[in-house]
PDB file of C-alpha atoms in Angstrom:
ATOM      1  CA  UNK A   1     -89.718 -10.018  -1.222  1.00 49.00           C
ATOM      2  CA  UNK A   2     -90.565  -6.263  -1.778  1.00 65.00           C
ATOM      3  CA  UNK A   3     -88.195  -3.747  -0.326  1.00 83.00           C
ATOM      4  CA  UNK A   4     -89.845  -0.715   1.025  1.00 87.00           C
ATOM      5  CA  UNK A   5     -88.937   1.956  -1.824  1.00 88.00           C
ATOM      6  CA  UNK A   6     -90.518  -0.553  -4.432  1.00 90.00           C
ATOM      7  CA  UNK A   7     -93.585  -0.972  -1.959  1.00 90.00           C
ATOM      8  CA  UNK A   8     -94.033   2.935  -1.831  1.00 87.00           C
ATOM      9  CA  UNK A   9     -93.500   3.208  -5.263  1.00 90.00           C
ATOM     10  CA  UNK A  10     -95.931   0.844  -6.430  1.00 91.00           C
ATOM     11  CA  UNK A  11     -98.659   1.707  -3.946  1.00 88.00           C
ATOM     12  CA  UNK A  12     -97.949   5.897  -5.467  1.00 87.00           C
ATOM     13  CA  UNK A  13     -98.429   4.287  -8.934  1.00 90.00           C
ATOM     14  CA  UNK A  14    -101.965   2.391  -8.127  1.00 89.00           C
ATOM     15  CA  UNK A  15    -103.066   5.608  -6.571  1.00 86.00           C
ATOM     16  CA  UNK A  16    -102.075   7.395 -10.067  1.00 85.00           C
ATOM     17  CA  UNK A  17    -104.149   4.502 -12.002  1.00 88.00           C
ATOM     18  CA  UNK A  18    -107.343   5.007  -9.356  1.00 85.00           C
ATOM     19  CA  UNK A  19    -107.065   9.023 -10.467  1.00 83.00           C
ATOM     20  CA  UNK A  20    -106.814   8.622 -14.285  1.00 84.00           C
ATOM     21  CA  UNK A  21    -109.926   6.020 -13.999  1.00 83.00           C
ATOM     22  CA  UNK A  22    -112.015   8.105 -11.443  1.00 80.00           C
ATOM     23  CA  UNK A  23    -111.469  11.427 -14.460  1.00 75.00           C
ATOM     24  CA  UNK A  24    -111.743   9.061 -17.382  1.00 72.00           C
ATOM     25  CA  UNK A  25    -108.541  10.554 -18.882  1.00 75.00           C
ATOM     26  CA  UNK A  26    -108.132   9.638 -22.223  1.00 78.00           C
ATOM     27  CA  UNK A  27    -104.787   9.362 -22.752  1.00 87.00           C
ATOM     28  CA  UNK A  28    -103.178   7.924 -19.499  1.00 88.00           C
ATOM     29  CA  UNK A  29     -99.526   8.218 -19.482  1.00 90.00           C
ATOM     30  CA  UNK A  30     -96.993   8.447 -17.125  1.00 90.00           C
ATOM     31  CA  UNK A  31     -94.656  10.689 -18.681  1.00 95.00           C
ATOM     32  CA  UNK A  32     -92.550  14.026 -18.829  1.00 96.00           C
ATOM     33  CA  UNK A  33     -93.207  14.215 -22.543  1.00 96.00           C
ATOM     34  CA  UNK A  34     -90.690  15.320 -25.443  1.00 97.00           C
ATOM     35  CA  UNK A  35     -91.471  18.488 -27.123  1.00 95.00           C
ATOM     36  CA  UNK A  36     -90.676  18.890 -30.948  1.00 88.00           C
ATOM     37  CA  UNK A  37     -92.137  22.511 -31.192  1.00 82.00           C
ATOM     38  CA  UNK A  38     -95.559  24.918 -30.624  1.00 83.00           C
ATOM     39  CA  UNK A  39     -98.805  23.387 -30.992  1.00 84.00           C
ATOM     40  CA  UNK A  40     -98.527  19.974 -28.838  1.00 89.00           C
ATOM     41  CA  UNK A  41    -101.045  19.315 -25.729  1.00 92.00           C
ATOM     42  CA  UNK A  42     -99.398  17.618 -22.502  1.00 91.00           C
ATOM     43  CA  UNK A  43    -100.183  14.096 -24.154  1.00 93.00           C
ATOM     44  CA  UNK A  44     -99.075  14.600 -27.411  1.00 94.00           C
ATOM     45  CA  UNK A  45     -95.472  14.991 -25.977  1.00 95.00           C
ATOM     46  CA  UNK A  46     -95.962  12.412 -23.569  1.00 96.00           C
ATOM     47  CA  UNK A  47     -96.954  10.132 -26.670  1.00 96.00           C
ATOM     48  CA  UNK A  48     -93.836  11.455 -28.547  1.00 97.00           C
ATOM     49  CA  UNK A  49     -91.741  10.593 -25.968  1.00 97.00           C
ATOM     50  CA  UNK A  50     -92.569   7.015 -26.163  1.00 97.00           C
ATOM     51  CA  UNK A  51     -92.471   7.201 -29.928  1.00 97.00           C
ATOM     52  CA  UNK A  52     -88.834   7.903 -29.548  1.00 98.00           C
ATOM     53  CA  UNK A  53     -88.337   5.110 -27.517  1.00 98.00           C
ATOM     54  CA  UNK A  54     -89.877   2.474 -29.841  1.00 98.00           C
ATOM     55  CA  UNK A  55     -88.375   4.152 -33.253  1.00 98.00           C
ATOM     56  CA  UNK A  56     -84.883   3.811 -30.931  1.00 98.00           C
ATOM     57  CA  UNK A  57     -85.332  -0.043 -30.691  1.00 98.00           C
ATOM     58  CA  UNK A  58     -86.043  -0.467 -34.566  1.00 98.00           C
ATOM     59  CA  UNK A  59     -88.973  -2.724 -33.873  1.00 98.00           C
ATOM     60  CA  UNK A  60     -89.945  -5.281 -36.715  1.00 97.00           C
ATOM     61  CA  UNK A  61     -92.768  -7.184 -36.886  1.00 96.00           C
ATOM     62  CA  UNK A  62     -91.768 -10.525 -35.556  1.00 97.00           C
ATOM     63  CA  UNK A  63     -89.936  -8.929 -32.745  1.00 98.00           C
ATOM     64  CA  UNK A  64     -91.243  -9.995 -29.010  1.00 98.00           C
ATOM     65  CA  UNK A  65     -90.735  -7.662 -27.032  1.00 98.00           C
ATOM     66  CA  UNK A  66     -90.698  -7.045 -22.895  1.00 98.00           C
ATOM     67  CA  UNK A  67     -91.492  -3.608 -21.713  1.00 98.00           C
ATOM     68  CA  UNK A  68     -91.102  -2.523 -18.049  1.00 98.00           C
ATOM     69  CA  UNK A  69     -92.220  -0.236 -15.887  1.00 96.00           C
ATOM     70  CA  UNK A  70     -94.800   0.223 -18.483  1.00 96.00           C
ATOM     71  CA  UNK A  71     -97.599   2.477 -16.532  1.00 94.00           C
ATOM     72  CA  UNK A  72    -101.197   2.116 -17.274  1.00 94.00           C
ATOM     73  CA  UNK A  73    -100.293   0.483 -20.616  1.00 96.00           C
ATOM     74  CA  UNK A  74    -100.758   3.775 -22.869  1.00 96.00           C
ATOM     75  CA  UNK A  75     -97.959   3.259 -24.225  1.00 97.00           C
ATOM     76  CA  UNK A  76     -98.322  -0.370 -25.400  1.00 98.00           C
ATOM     77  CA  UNK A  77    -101.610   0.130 -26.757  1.00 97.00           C
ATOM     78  CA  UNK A  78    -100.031   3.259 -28.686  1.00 97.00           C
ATOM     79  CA  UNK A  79     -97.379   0.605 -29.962  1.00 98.00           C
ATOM     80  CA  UNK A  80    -100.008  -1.552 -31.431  1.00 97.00           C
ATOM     81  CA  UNK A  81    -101.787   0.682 -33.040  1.00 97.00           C
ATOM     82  CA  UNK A  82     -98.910   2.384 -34.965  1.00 97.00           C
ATOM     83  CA  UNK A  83     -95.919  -0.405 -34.929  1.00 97.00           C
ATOM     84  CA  UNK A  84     -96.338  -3.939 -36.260  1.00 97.00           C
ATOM     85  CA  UNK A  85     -94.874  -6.476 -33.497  1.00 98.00           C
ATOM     86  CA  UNK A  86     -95.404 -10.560 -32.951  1.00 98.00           C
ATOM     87  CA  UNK A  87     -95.968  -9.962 -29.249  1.00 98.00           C
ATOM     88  CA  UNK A  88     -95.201  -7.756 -25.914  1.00 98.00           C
ATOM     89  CA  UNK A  89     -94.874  -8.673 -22.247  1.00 98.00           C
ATOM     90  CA  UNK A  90     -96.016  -6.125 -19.669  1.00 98.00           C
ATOM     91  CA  UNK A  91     -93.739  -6.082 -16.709  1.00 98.00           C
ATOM     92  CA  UNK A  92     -95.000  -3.239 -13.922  1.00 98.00           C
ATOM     93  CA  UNK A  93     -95.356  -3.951 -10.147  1.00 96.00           C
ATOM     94  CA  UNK A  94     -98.510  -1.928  -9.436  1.00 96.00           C
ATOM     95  CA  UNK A  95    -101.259  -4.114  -9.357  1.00 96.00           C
ATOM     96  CA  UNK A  96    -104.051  -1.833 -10.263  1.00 96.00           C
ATOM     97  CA  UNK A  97    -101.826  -0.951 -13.617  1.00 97.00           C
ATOM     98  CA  UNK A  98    -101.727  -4.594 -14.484  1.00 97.00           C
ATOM     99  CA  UNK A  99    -105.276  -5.378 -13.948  1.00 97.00           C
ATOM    100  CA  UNK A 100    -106.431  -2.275 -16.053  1.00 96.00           C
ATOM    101  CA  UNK A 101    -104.012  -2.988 -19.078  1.00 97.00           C
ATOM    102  CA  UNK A 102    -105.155  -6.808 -19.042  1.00 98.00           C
ATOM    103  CA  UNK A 103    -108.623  -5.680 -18.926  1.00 97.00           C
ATOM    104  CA  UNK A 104    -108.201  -3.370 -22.137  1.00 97.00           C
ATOM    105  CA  UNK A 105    -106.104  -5.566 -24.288  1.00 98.00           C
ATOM    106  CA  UNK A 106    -108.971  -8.517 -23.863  1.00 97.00           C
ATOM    107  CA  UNK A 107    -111.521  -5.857 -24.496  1.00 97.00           C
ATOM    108  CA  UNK A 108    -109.546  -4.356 -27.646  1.00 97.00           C
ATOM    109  CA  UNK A 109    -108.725  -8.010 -28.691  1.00 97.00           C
ATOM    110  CA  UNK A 110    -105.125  -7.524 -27.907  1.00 97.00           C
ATOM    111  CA  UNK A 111    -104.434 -10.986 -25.857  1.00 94.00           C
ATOM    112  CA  UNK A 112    -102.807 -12.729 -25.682  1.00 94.00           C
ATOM    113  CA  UNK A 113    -100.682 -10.655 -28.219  1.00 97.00           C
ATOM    114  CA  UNK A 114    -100.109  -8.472 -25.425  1.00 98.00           C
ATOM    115  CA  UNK A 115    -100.164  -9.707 -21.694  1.00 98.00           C
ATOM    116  CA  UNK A 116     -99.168  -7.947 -18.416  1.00 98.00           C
ATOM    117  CA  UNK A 117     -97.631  -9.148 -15.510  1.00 98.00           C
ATOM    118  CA  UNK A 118     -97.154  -8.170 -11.890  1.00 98.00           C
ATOM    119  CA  UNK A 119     -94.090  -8.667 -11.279  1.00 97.00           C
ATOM    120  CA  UNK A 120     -90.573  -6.241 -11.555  1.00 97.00           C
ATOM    121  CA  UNK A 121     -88.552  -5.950 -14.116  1.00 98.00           C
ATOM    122  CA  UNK A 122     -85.692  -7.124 -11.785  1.00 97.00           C
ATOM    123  CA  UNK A 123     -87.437 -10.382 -12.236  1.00 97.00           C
ATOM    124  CA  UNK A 124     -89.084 -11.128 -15.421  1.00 98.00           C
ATOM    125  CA  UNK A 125     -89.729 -14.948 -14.583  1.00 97.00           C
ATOM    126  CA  UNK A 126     -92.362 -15.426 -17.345  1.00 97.00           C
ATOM    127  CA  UNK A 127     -89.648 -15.025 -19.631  1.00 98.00           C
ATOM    128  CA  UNK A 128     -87.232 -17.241 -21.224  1.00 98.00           C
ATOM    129  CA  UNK A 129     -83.576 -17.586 -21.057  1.00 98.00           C
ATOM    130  CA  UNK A 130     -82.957 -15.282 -24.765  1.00 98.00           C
ATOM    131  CA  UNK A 131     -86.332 -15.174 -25.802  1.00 98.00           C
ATOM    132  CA  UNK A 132     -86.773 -11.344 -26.324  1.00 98.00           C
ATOM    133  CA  UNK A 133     -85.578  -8.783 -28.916  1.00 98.00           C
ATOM    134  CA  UNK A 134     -86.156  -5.705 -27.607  1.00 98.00           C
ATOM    135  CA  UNK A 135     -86.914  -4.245 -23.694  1.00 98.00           C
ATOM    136  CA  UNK A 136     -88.204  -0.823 -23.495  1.00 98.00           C
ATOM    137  CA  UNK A 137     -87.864   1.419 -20.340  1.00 98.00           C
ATOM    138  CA  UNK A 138     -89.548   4.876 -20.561  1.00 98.00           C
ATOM    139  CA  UNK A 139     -89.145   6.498 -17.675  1.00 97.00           C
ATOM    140  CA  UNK A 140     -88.776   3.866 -15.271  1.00 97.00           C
ATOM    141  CA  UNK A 141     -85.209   2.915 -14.834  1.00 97.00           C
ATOM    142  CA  UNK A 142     -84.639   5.099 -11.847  1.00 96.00           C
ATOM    143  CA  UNK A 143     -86.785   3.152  -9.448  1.00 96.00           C
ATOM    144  CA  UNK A 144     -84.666  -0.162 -10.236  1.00 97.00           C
ATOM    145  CA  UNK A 145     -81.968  -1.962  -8.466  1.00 96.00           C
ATOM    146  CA  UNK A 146     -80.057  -1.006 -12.085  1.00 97.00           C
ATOM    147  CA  UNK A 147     -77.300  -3.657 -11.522  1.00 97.00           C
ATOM    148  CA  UNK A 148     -80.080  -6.389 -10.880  1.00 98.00           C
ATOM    149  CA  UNK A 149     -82.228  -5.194 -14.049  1.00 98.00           C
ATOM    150  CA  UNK A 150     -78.739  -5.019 -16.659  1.00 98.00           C
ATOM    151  CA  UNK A 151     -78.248  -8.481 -15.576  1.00 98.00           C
ATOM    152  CA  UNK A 152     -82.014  -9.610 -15.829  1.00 98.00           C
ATOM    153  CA  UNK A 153     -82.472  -7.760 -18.880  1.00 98.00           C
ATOM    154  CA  UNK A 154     -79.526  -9.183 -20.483  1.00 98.00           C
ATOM    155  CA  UNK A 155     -80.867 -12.632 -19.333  1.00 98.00           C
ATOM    156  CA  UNK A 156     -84.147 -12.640 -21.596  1.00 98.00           C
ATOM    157  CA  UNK A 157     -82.446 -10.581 -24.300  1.00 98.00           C
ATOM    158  CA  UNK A 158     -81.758 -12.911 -28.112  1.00 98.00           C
ATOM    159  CA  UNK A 159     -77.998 -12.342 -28.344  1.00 97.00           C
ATOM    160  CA  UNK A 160     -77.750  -8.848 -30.053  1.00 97.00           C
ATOM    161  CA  UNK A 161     -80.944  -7.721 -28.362  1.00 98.00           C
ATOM    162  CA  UNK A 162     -81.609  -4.322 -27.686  1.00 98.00           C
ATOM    163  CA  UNK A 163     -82.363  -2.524 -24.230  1.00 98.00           C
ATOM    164  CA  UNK A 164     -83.600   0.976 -24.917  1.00 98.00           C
ATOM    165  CA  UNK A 165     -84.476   3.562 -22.424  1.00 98.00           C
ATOM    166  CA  UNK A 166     -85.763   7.092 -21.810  1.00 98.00           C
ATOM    167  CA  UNK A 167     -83.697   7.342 -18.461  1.00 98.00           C
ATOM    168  CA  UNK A 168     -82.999  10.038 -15.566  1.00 98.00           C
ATOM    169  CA  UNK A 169     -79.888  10.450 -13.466  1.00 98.00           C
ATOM    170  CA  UNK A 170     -78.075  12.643 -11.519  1.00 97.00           C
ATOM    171  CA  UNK A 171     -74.625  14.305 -13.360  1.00 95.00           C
ATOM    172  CA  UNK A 172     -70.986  13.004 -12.321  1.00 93.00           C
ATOM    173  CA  UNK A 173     -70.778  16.254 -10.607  1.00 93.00           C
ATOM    174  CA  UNK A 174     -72.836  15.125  -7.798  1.00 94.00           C
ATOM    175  CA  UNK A 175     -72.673  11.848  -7.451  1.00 93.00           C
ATOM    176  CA  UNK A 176     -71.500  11.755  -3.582  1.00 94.00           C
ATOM    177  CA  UNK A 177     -75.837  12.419  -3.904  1.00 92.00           C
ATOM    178  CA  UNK A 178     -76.117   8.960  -4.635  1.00 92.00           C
ATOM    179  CA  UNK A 179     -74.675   7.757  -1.403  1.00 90.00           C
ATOM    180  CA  UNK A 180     -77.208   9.638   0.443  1.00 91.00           C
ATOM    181  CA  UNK A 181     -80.266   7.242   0.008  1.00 91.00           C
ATOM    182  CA  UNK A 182     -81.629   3.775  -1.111  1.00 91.00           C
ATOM    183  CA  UNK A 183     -83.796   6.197  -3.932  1.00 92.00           C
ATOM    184  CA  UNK A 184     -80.790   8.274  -4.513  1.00 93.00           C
ATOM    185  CA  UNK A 185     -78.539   5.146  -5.553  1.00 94.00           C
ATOM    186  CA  UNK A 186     -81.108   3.764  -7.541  1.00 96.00           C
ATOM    187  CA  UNK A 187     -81.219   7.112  -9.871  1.00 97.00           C
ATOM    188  CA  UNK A 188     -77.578   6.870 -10.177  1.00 97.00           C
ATOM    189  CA  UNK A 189     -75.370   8.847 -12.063  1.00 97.00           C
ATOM    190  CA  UNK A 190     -74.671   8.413 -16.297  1.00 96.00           C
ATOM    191  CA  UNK A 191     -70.648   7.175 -15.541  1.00 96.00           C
ATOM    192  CA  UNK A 192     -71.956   4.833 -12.561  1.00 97.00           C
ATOM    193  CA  UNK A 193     -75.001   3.312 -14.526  1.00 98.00           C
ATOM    194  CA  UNK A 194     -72.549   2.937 -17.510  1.00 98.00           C
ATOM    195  CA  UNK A 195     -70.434   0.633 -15.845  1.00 97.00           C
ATOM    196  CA  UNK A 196     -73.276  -1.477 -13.800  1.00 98.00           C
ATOM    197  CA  UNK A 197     -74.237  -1.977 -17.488  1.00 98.00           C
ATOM    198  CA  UNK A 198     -71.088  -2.460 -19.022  1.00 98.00           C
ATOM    199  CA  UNK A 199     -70.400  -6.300 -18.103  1.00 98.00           C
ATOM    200  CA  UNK A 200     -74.233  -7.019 -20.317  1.00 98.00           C
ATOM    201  CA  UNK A 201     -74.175  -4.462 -22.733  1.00 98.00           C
ATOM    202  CA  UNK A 202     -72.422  -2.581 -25.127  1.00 98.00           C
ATOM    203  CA  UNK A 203     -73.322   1.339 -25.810  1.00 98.00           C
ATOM    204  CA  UNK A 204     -74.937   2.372 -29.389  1.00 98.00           C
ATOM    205  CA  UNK A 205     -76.102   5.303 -28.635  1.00 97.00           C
ATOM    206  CA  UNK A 206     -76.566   7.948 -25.196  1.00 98.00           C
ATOM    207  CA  UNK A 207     -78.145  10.901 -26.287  1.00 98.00           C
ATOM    208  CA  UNK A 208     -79.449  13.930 -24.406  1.00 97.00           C
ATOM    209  CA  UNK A 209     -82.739  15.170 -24.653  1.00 97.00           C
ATOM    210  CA  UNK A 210     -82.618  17.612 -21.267  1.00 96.00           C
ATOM    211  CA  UNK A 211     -83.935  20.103 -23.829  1.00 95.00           C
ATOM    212  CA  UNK A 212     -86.948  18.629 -25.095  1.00 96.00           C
ATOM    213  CA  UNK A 213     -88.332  16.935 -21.739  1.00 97.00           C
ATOM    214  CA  UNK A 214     -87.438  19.858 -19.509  1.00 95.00           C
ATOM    215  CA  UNK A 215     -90.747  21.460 -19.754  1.00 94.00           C
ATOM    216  CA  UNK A 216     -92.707  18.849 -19.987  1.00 95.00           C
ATOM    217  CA  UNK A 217     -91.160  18.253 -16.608  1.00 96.00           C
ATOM    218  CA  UNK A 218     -92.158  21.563 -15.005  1.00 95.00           C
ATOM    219  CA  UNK A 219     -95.639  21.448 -16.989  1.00 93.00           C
ATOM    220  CA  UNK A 220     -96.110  17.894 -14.603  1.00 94.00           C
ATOM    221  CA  UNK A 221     -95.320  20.136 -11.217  1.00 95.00           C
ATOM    222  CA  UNK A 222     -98.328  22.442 -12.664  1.00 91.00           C
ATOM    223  CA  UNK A 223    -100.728  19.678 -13.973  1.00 88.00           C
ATOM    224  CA  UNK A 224    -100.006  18.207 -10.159  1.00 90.00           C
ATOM    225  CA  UNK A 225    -101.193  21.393  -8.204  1.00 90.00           C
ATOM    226  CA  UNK A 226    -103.688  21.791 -10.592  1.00 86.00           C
ATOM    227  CA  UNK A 227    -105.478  18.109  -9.587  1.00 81.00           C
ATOM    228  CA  UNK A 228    -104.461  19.054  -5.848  1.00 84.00           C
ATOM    229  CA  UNK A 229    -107.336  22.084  -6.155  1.00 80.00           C
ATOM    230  CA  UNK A 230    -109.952  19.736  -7.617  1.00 77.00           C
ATOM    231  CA  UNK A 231    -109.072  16.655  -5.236  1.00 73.00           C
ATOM    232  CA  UNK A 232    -110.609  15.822  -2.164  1.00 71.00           C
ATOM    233  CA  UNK A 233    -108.973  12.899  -1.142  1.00 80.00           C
ATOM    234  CA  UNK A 234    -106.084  13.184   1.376  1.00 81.00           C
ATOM    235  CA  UNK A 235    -104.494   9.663  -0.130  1.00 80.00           C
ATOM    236  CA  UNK A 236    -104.472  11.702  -4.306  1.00 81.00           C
ATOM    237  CA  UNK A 237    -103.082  14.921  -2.668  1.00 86.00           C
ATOM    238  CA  UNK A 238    -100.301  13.549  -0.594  1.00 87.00           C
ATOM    239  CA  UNK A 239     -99.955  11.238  -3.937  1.00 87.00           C
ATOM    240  CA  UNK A 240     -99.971  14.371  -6.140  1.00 90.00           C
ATOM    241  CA  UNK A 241     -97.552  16.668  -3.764  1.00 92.00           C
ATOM    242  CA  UNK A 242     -94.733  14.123  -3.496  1.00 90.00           C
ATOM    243  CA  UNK A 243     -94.779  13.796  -7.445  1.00 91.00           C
ATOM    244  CA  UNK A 244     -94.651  17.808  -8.052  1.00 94.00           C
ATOM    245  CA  UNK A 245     -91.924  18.195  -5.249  1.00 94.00           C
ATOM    246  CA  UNK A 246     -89.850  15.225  -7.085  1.00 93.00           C
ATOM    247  CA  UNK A 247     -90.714  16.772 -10.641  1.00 95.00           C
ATOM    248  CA  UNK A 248     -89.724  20.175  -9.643  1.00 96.00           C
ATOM    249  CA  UNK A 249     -86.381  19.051  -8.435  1.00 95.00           C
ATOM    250  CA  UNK A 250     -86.211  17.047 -11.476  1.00 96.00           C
ATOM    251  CA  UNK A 251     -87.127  20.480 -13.521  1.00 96.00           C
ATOM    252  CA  UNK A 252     -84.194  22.368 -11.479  1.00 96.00           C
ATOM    253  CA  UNK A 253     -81.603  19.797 -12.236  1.00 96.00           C
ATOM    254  CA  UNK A 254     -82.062  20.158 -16.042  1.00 96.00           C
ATOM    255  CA  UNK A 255     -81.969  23.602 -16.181  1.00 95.00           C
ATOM    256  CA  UNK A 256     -78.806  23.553 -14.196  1.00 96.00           C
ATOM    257  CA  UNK A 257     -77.953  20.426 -15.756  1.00 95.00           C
ATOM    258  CA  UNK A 258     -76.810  18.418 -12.152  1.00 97.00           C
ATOM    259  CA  UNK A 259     -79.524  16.396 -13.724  1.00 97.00           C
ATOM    260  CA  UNK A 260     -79.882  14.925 -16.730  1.00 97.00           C
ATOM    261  CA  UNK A 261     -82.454  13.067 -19.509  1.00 98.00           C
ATOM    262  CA  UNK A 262     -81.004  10.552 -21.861  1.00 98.00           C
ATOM    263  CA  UNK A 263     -81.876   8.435 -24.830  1.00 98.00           C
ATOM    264  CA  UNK A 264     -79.964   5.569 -23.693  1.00 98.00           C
ATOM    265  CA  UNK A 265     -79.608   2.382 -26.760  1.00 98.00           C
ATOM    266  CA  UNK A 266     -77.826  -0.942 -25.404  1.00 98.00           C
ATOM    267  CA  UNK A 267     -76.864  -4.109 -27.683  1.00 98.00           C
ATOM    268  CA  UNK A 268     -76.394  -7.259 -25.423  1.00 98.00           C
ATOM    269  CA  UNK A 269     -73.255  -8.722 -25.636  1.00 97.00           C
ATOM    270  CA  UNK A 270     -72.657 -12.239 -26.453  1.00 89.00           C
TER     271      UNK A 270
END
């Protein structure tokens, strides 16, 4: 059963999907972005940010692999186009998401290569006991019961398998914020996720890219208001407002760095 913060976050989500639809956005991630340098639009650093996700895991071409959390599907049909894979499993727990990325990969002959589910990556029951090589997370993590998710994760993971993630959380400095709230757990902090992982996983690599997402992260609180002016629909705008209020105390935290952006690479263990 569905706690509430996973109810409110999925029903925020399907509202996101209904907007990208109803403006027949192109590109429709669900990202801060990475910047590399001058010259990159909003979704060309939402795009690289995924890219540095998928060249993280080292994907080959017989890999399966389980991504979660994974928005409209952008970012999967990205990965087809530009990786070679055997096949992918969709795991996202807004319902309009799911429906729209199952439509597209029929339509772009994708399936059953490529197949979404509706259900959260705490529970990945489609999959197999060790019957994945590689889970990607981009920007997701911090809506999971993390604890529940290393364990699942590790569950479907081959031996060796990696779990890679672009992943938020608050700095040691402030953790006694994580007490405050069911949300506020769930985002953690680096030296509290590390050790709900550590029993599944050990660390290859944490690297911080506060400097490369931050204003992607600020651009979001603008591209929010921006969609509030053009919006008439009380449902998008209070949709819209609580993701630029989030995103601008997201934007805060990295610059004073109480918050923080990571690369995150995990090998299972054994």
């Amino acid at each position: 059963m569905e706690d509430k913060l996973t109810t409110f976050v999925a029903e925020q989500y399907n509202a996101f999907q209904s907007m990208m639809e109803r403006r027949d956005k192109e590109r429709k991630y669900l990202n801060y972005g990475f910047k590399e340098g001058r010259g990159q639009t909003y979704e060309d650093r939402q795009e690289r940010l995924c890219r540095e996700v998928f060249d993280g895991a080292r994907i080959k071409k017989e890999d399966v692999l389980a991504d979660v959390g994974f928005g409209s599907g952008e970012q999967d049909f990205y990965l087809a186009r530009n990786y070679e894979f055997g096949t992918l499993h969709g795991f996202n727990i807004a319902s309009k998401q799911v429906e729209f990325a199952n439509h597209r990969a029929a339509k772009e002959g994708l399936a059953p290569k490529m197949v979404f589910h509706h259900f959260p990556a705490e529970r990945m029951e489609p999959l197999k006991d060790r019957s994945v090589d590689k889970v990607l997370s981009v920007e997701c993590a911090f809506y999971f019961d993390r604890p529940v998710f290393y364990k699942e994760a590790h569950r479907v993971l081959k031996p060796g398998g990696l779990l890679v993630l672009a992943d938020i959380s608050f700095s040691g400095a402030i953790s006694f914020i994580t007490r405050w709230t069911q949300d506020m757990r769930r985002v953690g902090t680096l030296p509290g996720n590390r050790r709900s992982w550590a029993p599944y996983f050990d660390t290859e690599r944490v690297t911080s890219i506060n400097a490369q997402t931050r204003s992607g992260v600020q651009n979001t609180v603008f591209q929010c208001l921006k969609y509030m002016r053009i919006s008439h629909s009380w449902v998008e705008n209070r949709t819209l407002l609580s993701m630029a209020f989030y995103s601008q105390i997201t934007a805060l935290g990295l610059l004073t760095r109480l918050i923080r952006y990571d690369l995150i690479v995990l090998k299972r263990k054994s």
